[in-house]
Amino acid sequence: YEDMKEMQAATMVALVLIILLVYMVLASQFEALLHPLVIMLTVPFALIGVVLSLILSGTTLSLTSFIGLLMVVGVVVQNGILLVDYINQLRARGMKVNEAIVQGGAVRLRPIMMTAITTIFACIPMALSKGEGAELFSPIGITILGGLITNTFLTLLIMPALYSSFDSMVARIRRGFK
């Protein structure tokens, strides 16, 4: 029991460090603090799907399901980078915020869906496996399936709204300083 508690504490510390490192890498890539925040705020929506899939399958949160969660976070961040980076490119070309969000969502919908669907289909055999070693790999597949199914759709809906909200907030703050 003590070993399990130590592992849980170490896992939580690792999760916080991973989130901070991902944010720092994104901030350096975008050369801004706001756009990485938009991407990172969509990560908790993956947790909704992860928790639901673990509950529905009767699987417990374990080290292997935590590994699946890290994989989901990676795909979610990748999809966010695809969308936010393209919206930023469109805005740099002079497009207005809402137009850039709509066009960016339309253009990046296909790559985001292709990434999610191929990963989901690749994890189905792992999640449904009942053979030898299934107790080790099944939680990873279940976690990835649940996280990606919910987050793919929520990312395409929520990330543009967050981007627009943060952009208008920054514009108001800039007007306040002027």
PDB file of C-alpha atoms in Angstrom:
ATOM      1  CA  TYR A   1       0.000   0.000   0.000  1.00  0.00           C
ATOM      2  CA  GLU A   2       2.853   2.378   0.838  1.00  0.00           C
ATOM      3  CA  ASP A   3       4.559   1.556  -2.466  1.00  0.00           C
ATOM      4  CA  MET A   4       1.312   2.245  -4.293  1.00  0.00           C
ATOM      5  CA  LYS A   5       0.910   5.619  -2.550  1.00  0.00           C
ATOM      6  CA  GLU A   6       4.506   6.540  -3.418  1.00  0.00           C
ATOM      7  CA  MET A   7       3.931   5.560  -7.043  1.00  0.00           C
ATOM      8  CA  GLN A   8       0.757   7.683  -7.197  1.00  0.00           C
ATOM      9  CA  ALA A   9       2.582  10.683  -5.737  1.00  0.00           C
ATOM     10  CA  ALA A  10       5.475  10.251  -8.155  1.00  0.00           C
ATOM     11  CA  THR A  11       3.023   9.890 -11.047  1.00  0.00           C
ATOM     12  CA  MET A  12       1.259  13.129 -10.122  1.00  0.00           C
ATOM     13  CA  VAL A  13       4.580  14.976  -9.893  1.00  0.00           C
ATOM     14  CA  ALA A  14       5.549  13.553 -13.281  1.00  0.00           C
ATOM     15  CA  LEU A  15       2.223  14.673 -14.767  1.00  0.00           C
ATOM     16  CA  VAL A  16       2.667  18.235 -13.502  1.00  0.00           C
ATOM     17  CA  LEU A  17       6.247  18.342 -14.803  1.00  0.00           C
ATOM     18  CA  ILE A  18       5.166  16.999 -18.186  1.00  0.00           C
ATOM     19  CA  ILE A  19       2.443  19.639 -18.473  1.00  0.00           C
ATOM     20  CA  LEU A  20       4.889  22.406 -17.576  1.00  0.00           C
ATOM     21  CA  LEU A  21       7.502  21.129 -20.032  1.00  0.00           C
ATOM     22  CA  VAL A  22       4.955  20.848 -22.843  1.00  0.00           C
ATOM     23  CA  TYR A  23       3.754  24.387 -22.113  1.00  0.00           C
ATOM     24  CA  MET A  24       7.323  25.706 -22.158  1.00  0.00           C
ATOM     25  CA  VAL A  25       8.070  24.004 -25.475  1.00  0.00           C
ATOM     26  CA  LEU A  26       4.848  25.363 -26.969  1.00  0.00           C
ATOM     27  CA  ALA A  27       5.570  28.851 -25.657  1.00  0.00           C
ATOM     28  CA  SER A  28       8.989  28.800 -27.289  1.00  0.00           C
ATOM     29  CA  GLN A  29       7.543  27.453 -30.542  1.00  0.00           C
ATOM     30  CA  PHE A  30       4.763  30.048 -30.756  1.00  0.00           C
ATOM     31  CA  GLU A  31       6.895  32.790 -29.161  1.00  0.00           C
ATOM     32  CA  ALA A  32       3.824  33.707 -27.107  1.00  0.00           C
ATOM     33  CA  LEU A  33       2.249  32.719 -23.821  1.00  0.00           C
ATOM     34  CA  LEU A  34      -1.401  32.847 -24.861  1.00  0.00           C
ATOM     35  CA  HIS A  35      -1.552  30.391 -27.764  1.00  0.00           C
ATOM     36  CA  PRO A  36       0.029  27.525 -25.808  1.00  0.00           C
ATOM     37  CA  LEU A  37      -2.489  28.221 -23.063  1.00  0.00           C
ATOM     38  CA  VAL A  38      -5.326  27.759 -25.569  1.00  0.00           C
ATOM     39  CA  ILE A  39      -3.854  24.394 -26.561  1.00  0.00           C
ATOM     40  CA  MET A  40      -3.219  23.268 -22.991  1.00  0.00           C
ATOM     41  CA  LEU A  41      -6.766  24.174 -21.895  1.00  0.00           C
ATOM     42  CA  THR A  42      -8.128  21.541 -24.279  1.00  0.00           C
ATOM     43  CA  VAL A  43      -6.125  18.769 -22.607  1.00  0.00           C
ATOM     44  CA  PRO A  44      -8.556  18.411 -19.661  1.00  0.00           C
ATOM     45  CA  PHE A  45     -11.318  17.580 -22.130  1.00  0.00           C
ATOM     46  CA  ALA A  46      -9.408  14.419 -22.963  1.00  0.00           C
ATOM     47  CA  LEU A  47      -9.711  13.470 -19.304  1.00  0.00           C
ATOM     48  CA  ILE A  48     -13.496  13.378 -19.683  1.00  0.00           C
ATOM     49  CA  GLY A  49     -13.220  10.624 -22.276  1.00  0.00           C
ATOM     50  CA  VAL A  50     -10.486   8.805 -20.364  1.00  0.00           C
ATOM     51  CA  VAL A  51     -12.516   8.710 -17.160  1.00  0.00           C
ATOM     52  CA  LEU A  52     -15.692   7.659 -18.988  1.00  0.00           C
ATOM     53  CA  SER A  53     -13.916   4.899 -20.897  1.00  0.00           C
ATOM     54  CA  LEU A  54     -12.263   3.573 -17.743  1.00  0.00           C
ATOM     55  CA  ILE A  55     -15.583   3.590 -15.877  1.00  0.00           C
ATOM     56  CA  LEU A  56     -17.527   1.964 -18.726  1.00  0.00           C
ATOM     57  CA  SER A  57     -14.921  -0.731 -19.212  1.00  0.00           C
ATOM     58  CA  GLY A  58     -14.462  -1.348 -15.497  1.00  0.00           C
ATOM     59  CA  THR A  59     -10.739  -0.651 -15.794  1.00  0.00           C
ATOM     60  CA  THR A  60      -8.839   1.012 -12.996  1.00  0.00           C
ATOM     61  CA  LEU A  61      -6.438   3.889 -13.314  1.00  0.00           C
ATOM     62  CA  SER A  62      -3.064   2.188 -13.300  1.00  0.00           C
ATOM     63  CA  LEU A  63       0.440   2.865 -14.504  1.00  0.00           C
ATOM     64  CA  THR A  64      -0.403   1.423 -17.929  1.00  0.00           C
ATOM     65  CA  SER A  65      -3.532   3.536 -18.283  1.00  0.00           C
ATOM     66  CA  PHE A  66      -1.432   6.537 -17.231  1.00  0.00           C
ATOM     67  CA  ILE A  67       0.927   5.761 -20.128  1.00  0.00           C
ATOM     68  CA  GLY A  68      -2.114   5.792 -22.407  1.00  0.00           C
ATOM     69  CA  LEU A  69      -3.104   9.146 -20.940  1.00  0.00           C
ATOM     70  CA  LEU A  70       0.323  10.559 -21.801  1.00  0.00           C
ATOM     71  CA  MET A  71      -0.093   9.320 -25.360  1.00  0.00           C
ATOM     72  CA  VAL A  72      -3.511  10.997 -25.565  1.00  0.00           C
ATOM     73  CA  VAL A  73      -2.034  14.266 -24.309  1.00  0.00           C
ATOM     74  CA  GLY A  74       0.600  14.062 -27.045  1.00  0.00           C
ATOM     75  CA  VAL A  75      -1.954  13.601 -29.814  1.00  0.00           C
ATOM     76  CA  VAL A  76      -4.198  16.307 -28.363  1.00  0.00           C
ATOM     77  CA  VAL A  77      -1.333  18.794 -28.225  1.00  0.00           C
ATOM     78  CA  GLN A  78      -0.310  17.866 -31.759  1.00  0.00           C
ATOM     79  CA  ASN A  79      -3.844  18.499 -33.039  1.00  0.00           C
ATOM     80  CA  GLY A  80      -3.931  21.796 -31.182  1.00  0.00           C
ATOM     81  CA  ILE A  81      -0.630  22.855 -32.711  1.00  0.00           C
ATOM     82  CA  LEU A  82      -1.948  22.041 -36.181  1.00  0.00           C
ATOM     83  CA  LEU A  83      -5.031  24.186 -35.688  1.00  0.00           C
ATOM     84  CA  VAL A  84      -3.580  27.146 -33.782  1.00  0.00           C
ATOM     85  CA  ASP A  85      -0.479  27.395 -35.969  1.00  0.00           C
ATOM     86  CA  TYR A  86      -2.563  27.516 -39.147  1.00  0.00           C
ATOM     87  CA  ILE A  87      -4.923  30.109 -37.653  1.00  0.00           C
ATOM     88  CA  ASN A  88      -1.875  32.204 -36.748  1.00  0.00           C
ATOM     89  CA  GLN A  89      -0.541  31.866 -40.299  1.00  0.00           C
ATOM     90  CA  LEU A  90      -3.860  33.045 -41.715  1.00  0.00           C
ATOM     91  CA  ARG A  91      -3.918  35.999 -39.324  1.00  0.00           C
ATOM     92  CA  ALA A  92      -0.351  36.920 -40.308  1.00  0.00           C
ATOM     93  CA  ARG A  93      -1.583  37.095 -43.904  1.00  0.00           C
ATOM     94  CA  GLY A  94      -4.082  39.745 -42.812  1.00  0.00           C
ATOM     95  CA  MET A  95      -7.189  37.679 -42.252  1.00  0.00           C
ATOM     96  CA  LYS A  96      -9.592  38.669 -39.465  1.00  0.00           C
ATOM     97  CA  VAL A  97      -9.809  36.465 -36.388  1.00  0.00           C
ATOM     98  CA  ASN A  98     -13.186  34.852 -37.043  1.00  0.00           C
ATOM     99  CA  GLU A  99     -12.443  34.269 -40.721  1.00  0.00           C
ATOM    100  CA  ALA A 100      -9.088  32.713 -39.843  1.00  0.00           C
ATOM    101  CA  ILE A 101     -10.728  30.447 -37.253  1.00  0.00           C
ATOM    102  CA  VAL A 102     -13.395  29.239 -39.688  1.00  0.00           C
ATOM    103  CA  GLN A 103     -10.956  28.670 -42.550  1.00  0.00           C
ATOM    104  CA  GLY A 104      -8.337  27.145 -40.248  1.00  0.00           C
ATOM    105  CA  GLY A 105     -10.892  24.730 -38.829  1.00  0.00           C
ATOM    106  CA  ALA A 106     -12.067  23.757 -42.303  1.00  0.00           C
ATOM    107  CA  VAL A 107      -8.560  23.234 -43.693  1.00  0.00           C
ATOM    108  CA  ARG A 108      -7.155  21.409 -40.642  1.00  0.00           C
ATOM    109  CA  LEU A 109     -10.234  19.264 -40.035  1.00  0.00           C
ATOM    110  CA  ARG A 110      -9.002  16.513 -42.331  1.00  0.00           C
ATOM    111  CA  PRO A 111      -5.477  16.101 -40.857  1.00  0.00           C
ATOM    112  CA  ILE A 112      -6.850  16.213 -37.309  1.00  0.00           C
ATOM    113  CA  MET A 113      -9.527  13.631 -38.095  1.00  0.00           C
ATOM    114  CA  MET A 114      -7.058  11.402 -39.944  1.00  0.00           C
ATOM    115  CA  THR A 115      -4.659  11.427 -36.992  1.00  0.00           C
ATOM    116  CA  ALA A 116      -7.408  10.682 -34.501  1.00  0.00           C
ATOM    117  CA  ILE A 117      -9.180   8.021 -36.565  1.00  0.00           C
ATOM    118  CA  THR A 118      -6.014   6.092 -37.414  1.00  0.00           C
ATOM    119  CA  THR A 119      -4.933   6.135 -33.780  1.00  0.00           C
ATOM    120  CA  ILE A 120      -8.403   5.082 -32.612  1.00  0.00           C
ATOM    121  CA  PHE A 121      -8.555   2.187 -35.086  1.00  0.00           C
ATOM    122  CA  ALA A 122      -5.036   1.122 -34.163  1.00  0.00           C
ATOM    123  CA  CYS A 123      -6.016   0.960 -30.480  1.00  0.00           C
ATOM    124  CA  ILE A 124      -9.225  -1.033 -30.911  1.00  0.00           C
ATOM    125  CA  PRO A 125      -7.482  -4.435 -31.026  1.00  0.00           C
ATOM    126  CA  MET A 126      -5.386  -3.500 -28.014  1.00  0.00           C
ATOM    127  CA  ALA A 127      -8.428  -2.311 -26.049  1.00  0.00           C
ATOM    128  CA  LEU A 128     -10.543  -5.365 -26.879  1.00  0.00           C
ATOM    129  CA  SER A 129      -7.763  -7.897 -26.453  1.00  0.00           C
ATOM    130  CA  LYS A 130      -8.503 -10.801 -24.123  1.00  0.00           C
ATOM    131  CA  GLY A 131      -5.438 -12.909 -24.808  1.00  0.00           C
ATOM    132  CA  GLU A 132      -2.126 -13.271 -23.100  1.00  0.00           C
ATOM    133  CA  GLY A 133      -0.798  -9.938 -21.841  1.00  0.00           C
ATOM    134  CA  ALA A 134      -4.145  -8.199 -22.291  1.00  0.00           C
ATOM    135  CA  GLU A 135      -4.214  -7.067 -18.685  1.00  0.00           C
ATOM    136  CA  LEU A 136      -1.112  -5.012 -19.431  1.00  0.00           C
ATOM    137  CA  PHE A 137      -2.018  -3.485 -22.793  1.00  0.00           C
ATOM    138  CA  SER A 138      -5.797  -3.252 -22.654  1.00  0.00           C
ATOM    139  CA  PRO A 139      -5.847  -0.254 -20.261  1.00  0.00           C
ATOM    140  CA  ILE A 140      -3.589   1.664 -22.641  1.00  0.00           C
ATOM    141  CA  GLY A 141      -5.937   1.032 -25.561  1.00  0.00           C
ATOM    142  CA  ILE A 142      -9.057   1.858 -23.538  1.00  0.00           C
ATOM    143  CA  THR A 143      -7.515   5.097 -22.280  1.00  0.00           C
ATOM    144  CA  ILE A 144      -6.439   6.195 -25.753  1.00  0.00           C
ATOM    145  CA  LEU A 145      -9.806   5.332 -27.287  1.00  0.00           C
ATOM    146  CA  GLY A 146     -11.823   7.259 -24.732  1.00  0.00           C
ATOM    147  CA  GLY A 147      -9.512  10.248 -24.654  1.00  0.00           C
ATOM    148  CA  LEU A 148      -9.224  10.658 -28.397  1.00  0.00           C
ATOM    149  CA  ILE A 149     -12.879  10.093 -29.223  1.00  0.00           C
ATOM    150  CA  THR A 150     -14.066  12.833 -26.896  1.00  0.00           C
ATOM    151  CA  ASN A 151     -11.166  15.200 -27.330  1.00  0.00           C
ATOM    152  CA  THR A 152     -11.154  15.188 -31.118  1.00  0.00           C
ATOM    153  CA  PHE A 153     -14.684  16.520 -31.273  1.00  0.00           C
ATOM    154  CA  LEU A 154     -14.322  18.806 -28.276  1.00  0.00           C
ATOM    155  CA  THR A 155     -11.064  20.222 -29.629  1.00  0.00           C
ATOM    156  CA  LEU A 156     -12.696  21.128 -32.913  1.00  0.00           C
ATOM    157  CA  LEU A 157     -15.498  22.891 -31.043  1.00  0.00           C
ATOM    158  CA  ILE A 158     -13.844  24.362 -27.962  1.00  0.00           C
ATOM    159  CA  MET A 159     -10.387  25.349 -29.194  1.00  0.00           C
ATOM    160  CA  PRO A 160     -11.713  27.862 -31.761  1.00  0.00           C
ATOM    161  CA  ALA A 161     -13.991  29.355 -29.099  1.00  0.00           C
ATOM    162  CA  LEU A 162     -11.095  29.636 -26.647  1.00  0.00           C
ATOM    163  CA  TYR A 163      -8.883  31.170 -29.326  1.00  0.00           C
ATOM    164  CA  SER A 164     -11.520  33.773 -30.141  1.00  0.00           C
ATOM    165  CA  SER A 165     -12.203  34.537 -26.473  1.00  0.00           C
ATOM    166  CA  PHE A 166      -8.544  34.940 -25.595  1.00  0.00           C
ATOM    167  CA  ASP A 167      -7.919  37.052 -28.673  1.00  0.00           C
ATOM    168  CA  SER A 168     -10.755  39.437 -27.825  1.00  0.00           C
ATOM    169  CA  MET A 169      -9.544  39.597 -24.213  1.00  0.00           C
ATOM    170  CA  VAL A 170      -6.025  40.504 -25.355  1.00  0.00           C
ATOM    171  CA  ALA A 171      -7.447  43.140 -27.722  1.00  0.00           C
ATOM    172  CA  ARG A 172      -9.417  44.709 -24.853  1.00  0.00           C
ATOM    173  CA  ILE A 173      -6.337  44.736 -22.632  1.00  0.00           C
ATOM    174  CA  ARG A 174      -4.266  46.371 -25.368  1.00  0.00           C
ATOM    175  CA  ARG A 175      -6.976  49.014 -25.900  1.00  0.00           C
ATOM    176  CA  GLY A 176      -6.948  49.648 -22.142  1.00  0.00           C
ATOM    177  CA  PHE A 177      -3.208  50.322 -22.176  1.00  0.00           C
ATOM    178  CA  LYS A 178      -3.534  52.752 -25.086  1.00  0.00           C
TER     179      LYS A 178
END
